[in-house]
Amino acid sequence: MWMPMSMLKHRLMKHIHSWMALLQWQPERMMPRIRSWLALLQPVLMMQRIRSWVSMLKPTPMKYIRLLVLTDDLPCASLALAETQCVHPDQRAPESEQLDTLPGRPFHDIHIQAQSRLDKIARLIHFAPPATIEPTRVIEPDELAQLNDWLGRIWDETSSYEENFRQLADQERLIDEQQAALENFSHLNIDLGMLRTKTRFLDIHVGLVPRENLRQLEGAVTLAGHILHVYMERGDNTHVVIVGATDAKEASLDSVLTAAAFQAIPIPEELNSEPAELQREFASRLDAIVEERTTLTETLRHWSEPYHARLREAQRTLMLAEPLVTLDNALRSTGHLAHLAGWVPARAIDSVRQRLDAALAGRYDLTVRDPLPEERPLVPTVPAKSRWLTPFSLLVNQYGIPAYGEVDPTPWFAVTFLLMFGMMFGDLGHGAVIVLAAVLARRKLPKFYLFGVFAGISSMGFGLLFGSVFGYEDILPALWMSPLNDPILMLKIALGWGIVFILVACLLGIYNRLMIGDRAGALFERHGLVNLLFYLAFLWGGYGLATGAGFGILPSLLAIGSLLALAAFQWRHLHAPTGEKALVVVIETLDTVIVYLSNTLSFLRVAAFSLNHVALALAVFTLADMMGQFGHVVTILLGNVFILVLEGGIVMIQVMRLQYYEGFSRYFSGTGHQFLPLRLRRRTAAS
Amino acid sequence: MSQVADQAYLNTRVSVMATRLFDPSLIERLAHLPLAALADEFDLAALLDEHITPAVRRRAAEQSLIQLLLSELLILTRPMNVNERALVLDWGRKYALYNLKTLIRGKLRELDRHEINDNLFELPEHIRLPDKELFGAENVLELLRRLEVGPQRQIARQAREVYEQQREPFALEAAIDQRYFIGLVHRVQVFGAPHQEWLRRLISAELDSIGLIWLLRFRFTYRLSPSETYYWLVPSMRVLTRERLLRLVDLDSFEQVLDALPEPLRTRCADCGSIAEAQPRLARHAIDEIRLVLARSPSGVARALAYLMLRETDLLGLFAAIQGRLLGFDDRIIQHALTQIEPGVTGS
């Protein structure tokens, strides 16, 4: 968006002052900001914030709507629904067989053609896109048809300019080929006048032919009593001379030459006598083409200028007509009555009704109901709206969209991702570089740069805890300790974190199944309640073993009992011969034990990478100490770049792996589809 | 990995799929089956829907048979390497070219979007043309120019240049067909032994059959000159090679051409009095060759392509029977239509 220079300057100065205030400690300016930060810590505000975060975990309740309107009112109704931005069309055909026609189809087709024409025109006529779509108005089919006809007429004229530009390009290419051909001829010791003149007995064609047609053409000219000689190959074209006797077969050769896209190259008179004159001639012809192109561009500009405003308005009209075009497949009608169904967030039902009242003055029938259990897979999921969570939701969506009813894992994903990334890559300096890089990339990655900022801040936070700045551990006193000081403690913390992570993942999985009414699944399916019981018993016994008390009878009974319950459930639900069932159940049961053990141990990598970070820095310092002063600096710089790029990348991948495999596979199906409401496009791609 | 192991999966797949090919008794029976039996036996319930017109039912049947063929094609391409997949997909792109011809004819006759759309095949993503963009074109030249910025650029460029100079649909469609077959021949050249030998045999089986029909039709029905006729033909890599075609197109009568044909085409076409008589015999020759490749070739890709060609011929036969029933023809006419079906040539 363009901004006046004065405003830009003003904003810049404001930022600089606020930064200066941070650096120079001006209490009178800092106090309001600090107060607002402290206010966030007040219990009421904290609770509100926590509530809003928890509400993000819950899916937005949706309603199914069925709207009946007069077919003539469809443009008006579609615009009204688009303005609410709350209706996700349901593409299923209605049950009633009477509703069998697509009332929006003619409108859709005209719109597609009109938009295509406008796009083609815009390639040649550069008009400014509409600044705003406001005020909105209903586009009726007649208006759209008239606009389409007008665009057709304008495109007819514009395409003639396009054709002229193409002809100029062809002429330019031909002169280029001609220059190359004649340059080639100038080295020959023959009378080139022969090539130019058609003799009584000899028929000569000099020109170029697309390379892929050459072989067929060669055979064909042979049949016509001619011979074909290739004298030069250039790009996709081959330069040839075709010579033969002038006889009755010539006519047939012409049609073959045409079919083979043969292009004759004229041989100028001056070729033998004055080569320099010929070159000047070529240069002047090329200049003439350039001039002609400039003139043509100018003519086009003059011709098109009066149309700019109307073309802009045409673009606006097409944007306003888009809602009905988007609805095309979801609309059905029987004569004068049209049917539309869709999904609407429950909280938005009233606003939809109000908007329809205002637009249609009561000439509609809207029925609302809850989604049926069998419709659950069709209900779209409304994404949690939070600027801070947007980059994380992009990563979650790589795995899948939460199904309707499922907990949106984005907030949990964001928190755990940052904690694990920070711990594995804790360094104040490296974190600061990541933040800086992310801020610098904010224009290129507007939706994703905050991810880098948060990851960098997390890394900086853990850097402070570990006392690490670009790998140096003696500059800043650690708020806690360096990972290398007590690796065993780090491993224990990672293990504990892994257990908490897996427990929460299992609980979320159970909650998700209960939300969709799958009680048996929540109890007995993989990662269900019985599975969780097994894991807890397993942990209990494991803790006993680690502390020397042995696995214990109760944990053993619980673990075996829960495994048997899982096996029995599987046995009941498997449809296979007995032998195969037995094999599958044994393997699956063993797999449950192995998976939970390996998944828990998998989190040791969180500690391993925090140790790895320190170890890599030590390796860089050892190498640097072996160098001279200059080499030392270079090695430190390159070593830090290496750590940032390679280790940073690997840590990122490892955290994603833990999230996807150890987390999402337990509680997140990702089989949903996104809520994409009907809406008005506010700006064009160009604007 | 050894050659045998490399091809094992594909060969097994082809062998399993080959059990779906129609046996001769079924082909014989097709002409006598009523519409209800056809719908029942081949799972084409739409054929019996009385609420839609016969033309729409015909179109629906054709569409579902083509989708069946192309879905099998896509299954077979899954275990293939890049070159194999490219060859098989290129073979299947003929349906995209039928769509292109339909679009061109529609634009030439200034038909509206629906009329054109009703005659287009719905194709899978790997094969289809950018139909939406092409629909936006206002005329044939614009359509071909749009197609030039895509995988069909060679065909589109050739077709546009021909159309710009000759302005007639025959040359345009001949250029499209010619470029399609030349593309297939080029694809085969990149394979090594044993694939190339069998693929040459397979593609040549189609080319020999189609090439001879084109030769006879262009020379003696359309009365094109020998040189122009030759220009539009695509030499095969086995029987109707470049040198043989050069000799054949220069002959002045239908009988002279048949007499000068090399074996085995000469025996096949002996005593034919017209192109219509030669057509089923050439089709038989091509089918025998393709069956031989399917039965004996060690090359997985050659067998896969052979299977697809035979499957296509079977489905064309089935479609001919359906069409005959929908139009109310008797068994004898349908039987005759079944004999006219050539591998690789649909009705479009």
JSON list of N, CA and C in Angstrom, two decimals, chain B residues 169-224:
[
{"chain": "B", "resi": 169, "resn": "PRO", "atom": "N", "xyz": [-9.39, -27.08, -41.79]},
{"chain": "B", "resi": 169, "resn": "PRO", "atom": "CA", "xyz": [-9.35, -28.01, -40.66]},
{"chain": "B", "resi": 169, "resn": "PRO", "atom": "C", "xyz": [-8.63, -29.32, -40.96]},
{"chain": "B", "resi": 170, "resn": "PHE", "atom": "N", "xyz": [-8.65, -29.76, -42.25]},
{"chain": "B", "resi": 170, "resn": "PHE", "atom": "CA", "xyz": [-8.01, -31.03, -42.55]},
{"chain": "B", "resi": 170, "resn": "PHE", "atom": "C", "xyz": [-6.53, -30.98, -42.18]},
{"chain": "B", "resi": 171, "resn": "ALA", "atom": "N", "xyz": [-5.86, -29.93, -42.69]},
{"chain": "B", "resi": 171, "resn": "ALA", "atom": "CA", "xyz": [-4.41, -29.82, -42.43]},
{"chain": "B", "resi": 171, "resn": "ALA", "atom": "C", "xyz": [-4.14, -29.71, -40.94]},
{"chain": "B", "resi": 172, "resn": "LEU", "atom": "N", "xyz": [-5.02, -28.99, -40.25]},
{"chain": "B", "resi": 172, "resn": "LEU", "atom": "CA", "xyz": [-4.85, -28.78, -38.82]},
{"chain": "B", "resi": 172, "resn": "LEU", "atom": "C", "xyz": [-4.92, -30.12, -38.07]},
{"chain": "B", "resi": 173, "resn": "GLU", "atom": "N", "xyz": [-5.95, -30.91, -38.38]},
{"chain": "B", "resi": 173, "resn": "GLU", "atom": "CA", "xyz": [-6.11, -32.18, -37.66]},
{"chain": "B", "resi": 173, "resn": "GLU", "atom": "C", "xyz": [-5.05, -33.19, -38.09]},
{"chain": "B", "resi": 174, "resn": "ALA", "atom": "N", "xyz": [-4.67, -33.15, -39.38]},
{"chain": "B", "resi": 174, "resn": "ALA", "atom": "CA", "xyz": [-3.61, -34.05, -39.84]},
{"chain": "B", "resi": 174, "resn": "ALA", "atom": "C", "xyz": [-2.31, -33.73, -39.12]},
{"chain": "B", "resi": 175, "resn": "ALA", "atom": "N", "xyz": [-2.05, -32.42, -38.93]},
{"chain": "B", "resi": 175, "resn": "ALA", "atom": "CA", "xyz": [-0.82, -32.02, -38.23]},
{"chain": "B", "resi": 175, "resn": "ALA", "atom": "C", "xyz": [-0.85, -32.51, -36.78]},
{"chain": "B", "resi": 176, "resn": "ILE", "atom": "N", "xyz": [-2.00, -32.45, -36.15]},
{"chain": "B", "resi": 176, "resn": "ILE", "atom": "CA", "xyz": [-2.11, -32.90, -34.75]},
{"chain": "B", "resi": 176, "resn": "ILE", "atom": "C", "xyz": [-1.85, -34.41, -34.66]},
{"chain": "B", "resi": 177, "resn": "ASP", "atom": "N", "xyz": [-2.48, -35.17, -35.57]},
{"chain": "B", "resi": 177, "resn": "ASP", "atom": "CA", "xyz": [-2.28, -36.62, -35.56]},
{"chain": "B", "resi": 177, "resn": "ASP", "atom": "C", "xyz": [-0.83, -36.98, -35.84]},
{"chain": "B", "resi": 178, "resn": "GLN", "atom": "N", "xyz": [-0.27, -36.30, -36.86]},
{"chain": "B", "resi": 178, "resn": "GLN", "atom": "CA", "xyz": [1.10, -36.61, -37.24]},
{"chain": "B", "resi": 178, "resn": "GLN", "atom": "C", "xyz": [2.06, -36.35, -36.08]},
{"chain": "B", "resi": 179, "resn": "ARG", "atom": "N", "xyz": [1.88, -35.21, -35.44]},
{"chain": "B", "resi": 179, "resn": "ARG", "atom": "CA", "xyz": [2.79, -34.83, -34.35]},
{"chain": "B", "resi": 179, "resn": "ARG", "atom": "C", "xyz": [2.65, -35.81, -33.17]},
{"chain": "B", "resi": 180, "resn": "TYR", "atom": "N", "xyz": [1.41, -36.29, -32.95]},
{"chain": "B", "resi": 180, "resn": "TYR", "atom": "CA", "xyz": [1.17, -37.26, -31.87]},
{"chain": "B", "resi": 180, "resn": "TYR", "atom": "C", "xyz": [1.98, -38.53, -32.11]},
{"chain": "B", "resi": 181, "resn": "PHE", "atom": "N", "xyz": [1.89, -39.07, -33.33]},
{"chain": "B", "resi": 181, "resn": "PHE", "atom": "CA", "xyz": [2.58, -40.34, -33.60]},
{"chain": "B", "resi": 181, "resn": "PHE", "atom": "C", "xyz": [4.10, -40.14, -33.65]},
{"chain": "B", "resi": 182, "resn": "ILE", "atom": "N", "xyz": [4.54, -38.99, -34.20]},
{"chain": "B", "resi": 182, "resn": "ILE", "atom": "CA", "xyz": [5.99, -38.73, -34.21]},
{"chain": "B", "resi": 182, "resn": "ILE", "atom": "C", "xyz": [6.49, -38.66, -32.76]},
{"chain": "B", "resi": 183, "resn": "GLY", "atom": "N", "xyz": [5.70, -38.06, -31.90]},
{"chain": "B", "resi": 183, "resn": "GLY", "atom": "CA", "xyz": [6.07, -37.97, -30.48]},
{"chain": "B", "resi": 183, "resn": "GLY", "atom": "C", "xyz": [6.24, -39.36, -29.87]},
{"chain": "B", "resi": 184, "resn": "LEU", "atom": "N", "xyz": [5.32, -40.27, -30.20]},
{"chain": "B", "resi": 184, "resn": "LEU", "atom": "CA", "xyz": [5.42, -41.64, -29.66]},
{"chain": "B", "resi": 184, "resn": "LEU", "atom": "C", "xyz": [6.69, -42.33, -30.18]},
{"chain": "B", "resi": 185, "resn": "VAL", "atom": "N", "xyz": [6.96, -42.15, -31.48]},
{"chain": "B", "resi": 185, "resn": "VAL", "atom": "CA", "xyz": [8.16, -42.77, -32.07]},
{"chain": "B", "resi": 185, "resn": "VAL", "atom": "C", "xyz": [9.41, -42.24, -31.36]},
{"chain": "B", "resi": 186, "resn": "HIS", "atom": "N", "xyz": [9.44, -40.94, -31.11]},
{"chain": "B", "resi": 186, "resn": "HIS", "atom": "CA", "xyz": [10.61, -40.35, -30.43]},
{"chain": "B", "resi": 186, "resn": "HIS", "atom": "C", "xyz": [10.75, -40.92, -29.02]},
{"chain": "B", "resi": 187, "resn": "ARG", "atom": "N", "xyz": [9.61, -41.09, -28.34]},
{"chain": "B", "resi": 187, "resn": "ARG", "atom": "CA", "xyz": [9.65, -41.62, -26.97]},
{"chain": "B", "resi": 187, "resn": "ARG", "atom": "C", "xyz": [10.29, -43.02, -26.95]},
{"chain": "B", "resi": 188, "resn": "VAL", "atom": "N", "xyz": [9.97, -43.81, -27.97]},
{"chain": "B", "resi": 188, "resn": "VAL", "atom": "CA", "xyz": [10.47, -45.19, -28.01]},
{"chain": "B", "resi": 188, "resn": "VAL", "atom": "C", "xyz": [12.00, -45.22, -28.18]},
{"chain": "B", "resi": 189, "resn": "GLN", "atom": "N", "xyz": [12.54, -44.19, -28.87]},
{"chain": "B", "resi": 189, "resn": "GLN", "atom": "CA", "xyz": [13.98, -44.19, -29.17]},
{"chain": "B", "resi": 189, "resn": "GLN", "atom": "C", "xyz": [14.84, -44.16, -27.91]},
{"chain": "B", "resi": 190, "resn": "VAL", "atom": "N", "xyz": [14.31, -43.64, -26.79]},
{"chain": "B", "resi": 190, "resn": "VAL", "atom": "CA", "xyz": [15.17, -43.50, -25.61]},
{"chain": "B", "resi": 190, "resn": "VAL", "atom": "C", "xyz": [15.35, -44.81, -24.85]},
{"chain": "B", "resi": 191, "resn": "PHE", "atom": "N", "xyz": [14.58, -45.84, -25.21]},
{"chain": "B", "resi": 191, "resn": "PHE", "atom": "CA", "xyz": [14.68, -47.10, -24.47]},
{"chain": "B", "resi": 191, "resn": "PHE", "atom": "C", "xyz": [15.84, -47.96, -25.01]},
{"chain": "B", "resi": 192, "resn": "GLY", "atom": "N", "xyz": [16.41, -48.76, -24.12]},
{"chain": "B", "resi": 192, "resn": "GLY", "atom": "CA", "xyz": [17.43, -49.72, -24.52]},
{"chain": "B", "resi": 192, "resn": "GLY", "atom": "C", "xyz": [16.82, -51.09, -24.67]},
{"chain": "B", "resi": 193, "resn": "ALA", "atom": "N", "xyz": [17.70, -52.10, -24.89]},
{"chain": "B", "resi": 193, "resn": "ALA", "atom": "CA", "xyz": [17.20, -53.48, -25.00]},
{"chain": "B", "resi": 193, "resn": "ALA", "atom": "C", "xyz": [16.72, -53.94, -23.62]},
{"chain": "B", "resi": 194, "resn": "PRO", "atom": "N", "xyz": [15.72, -54.83, -23.52]},
{"chain": "B", "resi": 194, "resn": "PRO", "atom": "CA", "xyz": [14.95, -55.38, -24.62]},
{"chain": "B", "resi": 194, "resn": "PRO", "atom": "C", "xyz": [13.71, -54.54, -24.94]},
{"chain": "B", "resi": 195, "resn": "HIS", "atom": "N", "xyz": [13.55, -53.43, -24.19]},
{"chain": "B", "resi": 195, "resn": "HIS", "atom": "CA", "xyz": [12.30, -52.67, -24.34]},
{"chain": "B", "resi": 195, "resn": "HIS", "atom": "C", "xyz": [12.12, -52.12, -25.76]},
{"chain": "B", "resi": 196, "resn": "GLN", "atom": "N", "xyz": [13.23, -51.55, -26.30]},
{"chain": "B", "resi": 196, "resn": "GLN", "atom": "CA", "xyz": [13.05, -50.84, -27.57]},
{"chain": "B", "resi": 196, "resn": "GLN", "atom": "C", "xyz": [12.53, -51.76, -28.66]},
{"chain": "B", "resi": 197, "resn": "GLU", "atom": "N", "xyz": [13.11, -52.94, -28.74]},
{"chain": "B", "resi": 197, "resn": "GLU", "atom": "CA", "xyz": [12.71, -53.87, -29.82]},
{"chain": "B", "resi": 197, "resn": "GLU", "atom": "C", "xyz": [11.20, -54.14, -29.77]},
{"chain": "B", "resi": 198, "resn": "TRP", "atom": "N", "xyz": [10.70, -54.40, -28.56]},
{"chain": "B", "resi": 198, "resn": "TRP", "atom": "CA", "xyz": [9.28, -54.74, -28.42]},
{"chain": "B", "resi": 198, "resn": "TRP", "atom": "C", "xyz": [8.38, -53.52, -28.54]},
{"chain": "B", "resi": 199, "resn": "LEU", "atom": "N", "xyz": [8.88, -52.40, -28.07]},
{"chain": "B", "resi": 199, "resn": "LEU", "atom": "CA", "xyz": [8.07, -51.18, -28.21]},
{"chain": "B", "resi": 199, "resn": "LEU", "atom": "C", "xyz": [7.97, -50.76, -29.67]},
{"chain": "B", "resi": 200, "resn": "ARG", "atom": "N", "xyz": [9.07, -50.92, -30.40]},
{"chain": "B", "resi": 200, "resn": "ARG", "atom": "CA", "xyz": [9.05, -50.61, -31.84]},
{"chain": "B", "resi": 200, "resn": "ARG", "atom": "C", "xyz": [8.02, -51.48, -32.54]},
{"chain": "B", "resi": 201, "resn": "ARG", "atom": "N", "xyz": [8.04, -52.75, -32.16]},
{"chain": "B", "resi": 201, "resn": "ARG", "atom": "CA", "xyz": [7.10, -53.69, -32.78]},
{"chain": "B", "resi": 201, "resn": "ARG", "atom": "C", "xyz": [5.66, -53.27, -32.49]},
{"chain": "B", "resi": 202, "resn": "LEU", "atom": "N", "xyz": [5.44, -52.83, -31.24]},
{"chain": "B", "resi": 202, "resn": "LEU", "atom": "CA", "xyz": [4.10, -52.47, -30.79]},
{"chain": "B", "resi": 202, "resn": "LEU", "atom": "C", "xyz": [3.60, -51.19, -31.48]},
{"chain": "B", "resi": 203, "resn": "ILE", "atom": "N", "xyz": [4.43, -50.15, -31.42]},
{"chain": "B", "resi": 203, "resn": "ILE", "atom": "CA", "xyz": [4.00, -48.87, -32.01]},
{"chain": "B", "resi": 203, "resn": "ILE", "atom": "C", "xyz": [3.89, -49.03, -33.53]},
{"chain": "B", "resi": 204, "resn": "SER", "atom": "N", "xyz": [4.81, -49.84, -34.10]},
{"chain": "B", "resi": 204, "resn": "SER", "atom": "CA", "xyz": [4.77, -50.04, -35.55]},
{"chain": "B", "resi": 204, "resn": "SER", "atom": "C", "xyz": [3.50, -50.77, -35.96]},
{"chain": "B", "resi": 205, "resn": "ALA", "atom": "N", "xyz": [3.02, -51.67, -35.10]},
{"chain": "B", "resi": 205, "resn": "ALA", "atom": "CA", "xyz": [1.78, -52.39, -35.43]},
{"chain": "B", "resi": 205, "resn": "ALA", "atom": "C", "xyz": [0.65, -51.38, -35.65]},
{"chain": "B", "resi": 206, "resn": "GLU", "atom": "N", "xyz": [0.57, -50.40, -34.77]},
{"chain": "B", "resi": 206, "resn": "GLU", "atom": "CA", "xyz": [-0.47, -49.36, -34.93]},
{"chain": "B", "resi": 206, "resn": "GLU", "atom": "C", "xyz": [-0.18, -48.48, -36.14]},
{"chain": "B", "resi": 207, "resn": "LEU", "atom": "N", "xyz": [1.10, -48.09, -36.25]},
{"chain": "B", "resi": 207, "resn": "LEU", "atom": "CA", "xyz": [1.46, -47.16, -37.34]},
{"chain": "B", "resi": 207, "resn": "LEU", "atom": "C", "xyz": [1.27, -47.79, -38.71]},
{"chain": "B", "resi": 208, "resn": "ASP", "atom": "N", "xyz": [1.64, -49.08, -38.85]},
{"chain": "B", "resi": 208, "resn": "ASP", "atom": "CA", "xyz": [1.50, -49.74, -40.15]},
{"chain": "B", "resi": 208, "resn": "ASP", "atom": "C", "xyz": [0.04, -49.77, -40.57]},
{"chain": "B", "resi": 209, "resn": "SER", "atom": "N", "xyz": [-0.80, -50.09, -39.61]},
{"chain": "B", "resi": 209, "resn": "SER", "atom": "CA", "xyz": [-2.22, -50.20, -39.91]},
{"chain": "B", "resi": 209, "resn": "SER", "atom": "C", "xyz": [-2.82, -48.83, -40.24]},
{"chain": "B", "resi": 210, "resn": "ILE", "atom": "N", "xyz": [-2.57, -47.88, -39.33]},
{"chain": "B", "resi": 210, "resn": "ILE", "atom": "CA", "xyz": [-3.15, -46.54, -39.53]},
{"chain": "B", "resi": 210, "resn": "ILE", "atom": "C", "xyz": [-2.51, -45.87, -40.76]},
{"chain": "B", "resi": 211, "resn": "GLY", "atom": "N", "xyz": [-1.19, -46.04, -40.91]},
{"chain": "B", "resi": 211, "resn": "GLY", "atom": "CA", "xyz": [-0.46, -45.39, -42.01]},
{"chain": "B", "resi": 211, "resn": "GLY", "atom": "C", "xyz": [-0.99, -45.83, -43.36]},
{"chain": "B", "resi": 212, "resn": "LEU", "atom": "N", "xyz": [-1.25, -47.14, -43.49]},
{"chain": "B", "resi": 212, "resn": "LEU", "atom": "CA", "xyz": [-1.71, -47.63, -44.79]},
{"chain": "B", "resi": 212, "resn": "LEU", "atom": "C", "xyz": [-3.11, -47.10, -45.11]},
{"chain": "B", "resi": 213, "resn": "ILE", "atom": "N", "xyz": [-3.96, -47.04, -44.09]},
{"chain": "B", "resi": 213, "resn": "ILE", "atom": "CA", "xyz": [-5.31, -46.50, -44.30]},
{"chain": "B", "resi": 213, "resn": "ILE", "atom": "C", "xyz": [-5.21, -45.02, -44.70]},
{"chain": "B", "resi": 214, "resn": "TRP", "atom": "N", "xyz": [-4.38, -44.29, -43.99]},
{"chain": "B", "resi": 214, "resn": "TRP", "atom": "CA", "xyz": [-4.20, -42.86, -44.33]},
{"chain": "B", "resi": 214, "resn": "TRP", "atom": "C", "xyz": [-3.70, -42.72, -45.77]},
{"chain": "B", "resi": 215, "resn": "LEU", "atom": "N", "xyz": [-2.71, -43.53, -46.09]},
{"chain": "B", "resi": 215, "resn": "LEU", "atom": "CA", "xyz": [-2.11, -43.45, -47.44]},
{"chain": "B", "resi": 215, "resn": "LEU", "atom": "C", "xyz": [-3.19, -43.64, -48.50]},
{"chain": "B", "resi": 216, "resn": "LEU", "atom": "N", "xyz": [-3.97, -44.70, -48.33]},
{"chain": "B", "resi": 216, "resn": "LEU", "atom": "CA", "xyz": [-5.00, -45.00, -49.33]},
{"chain": "B", "resi": 216, "resn": "LEU", "atom": "C", "xyz": [-6.05, -43.89, -49.38]},
{"chain": "B", "resi": 217, "resn": "ARG", "atom": "N", "xyz": [-6.41, -43.42, -48.20]},
{"chain": "B", "resi": 217, "resn": "ARG", "atom": "CA", "xyz": [-7.46, -42.39, -48.13]},
{"chain": "B", "resi": 217, "resn": "ARG", "atom": "C", "xyz": [-6.97, -41.06, -48.72]},
{"chain": "B", "resi": 218, "resn": "PHE", "atom": "N", "xyz": [-5.78, -40.62, -48.33]},
{"chain": "B", "resi": 218, "resn": "PHE", "atom": "CA", "xyz": [-5.27, -39.33, -48.81]},
{"chain": "B", "resi": 218, "resn": "PHE", "atom": "C", "xyz": [-5.03, -39.37, -50.32]},
{"chain": "B", "resi": 219, "resn": "ARG", "atom": "N", "xyz": [-4.47, -40.49, -50.79]},
{"chain": "B", "resi": 219, "resn": "ARG", "atom": "CA", "xyz": [-4.07, -40.56, -52.19]},
{"chain": "B", "resi": 219, "resn": "ARG", "atom": "C", "xyz": [-5.29, -40.74, -53.11]},
{"chain": "B", "resi": 220, "resn": "PHE", "atom": "N", "xyz": [-6.19, -41.68, -52.72]},
{"chain": "B", "resi": 220, "resn": "PHE", "atom": "CA", "xyz": [-7.22, -42.05, -53.68]},
{"chain": "B", "resi": 220, "resn": "PHE", "atom": "C", "xyz": [-8.62, -41.55, -53.34]},
{"chain": "B", "resi": 221, "resn": "THR", "atom": "N", "xyz": [-8.81, -41.08, -52.10]},
{"chain": "B", "resi": 221, "resn": "THR", "atom": "CA", "xyz": [-10.12, -40.49, -51.77]},
{"chain": "B", "resi": 221, "resn": "THR", "atom": "C", "xyz": [-10.01, -38.96, -51.80]},
{"chain": "B", "resi": 222, "resn": "TYR", "atom": "N", "xyz": [-8.99, -38.44, -51.10]},
{"chain": "B", "resi": 222, "resn": "TYR", "atom": "CA", "xyz": [-8.82, -36.97, -51.07]},
{"chain": "B", "resi": 222, "resn": "TYR", "atom": "C", "xyz": [-8.04, -36.45, -52.29]},
{"chain": "B", "resi": 223, "resn": "ARG", "atom": "N", "xyz": [-7.42, -37.38, -53.04]},
{"chain": "B", "resi": 223, "resn": "ARG", "atom": "CA", "xyz": [-6.66, -37.03, -54.26]},
{"chain": "B", "resi": 223, "resn": "ARG", "atom": "C", "xyz": [-5.51, -36.08, -53.96]},
{"chain": "B", "resi": 224, "resn": "LEU", "atom": "N", "xyz": [-4.81, -36.32, -52.86]},
{"chain": "B", "resi": 224, "resn": "LEU", "atom": "CA", "xyz": [-3.63, -35.49, -52.59]},
{"chain": "B", "resi": 224, "resn": "LEU", "atom": "C", "xyz": [-2.48, -35.97, -53.45]}
]
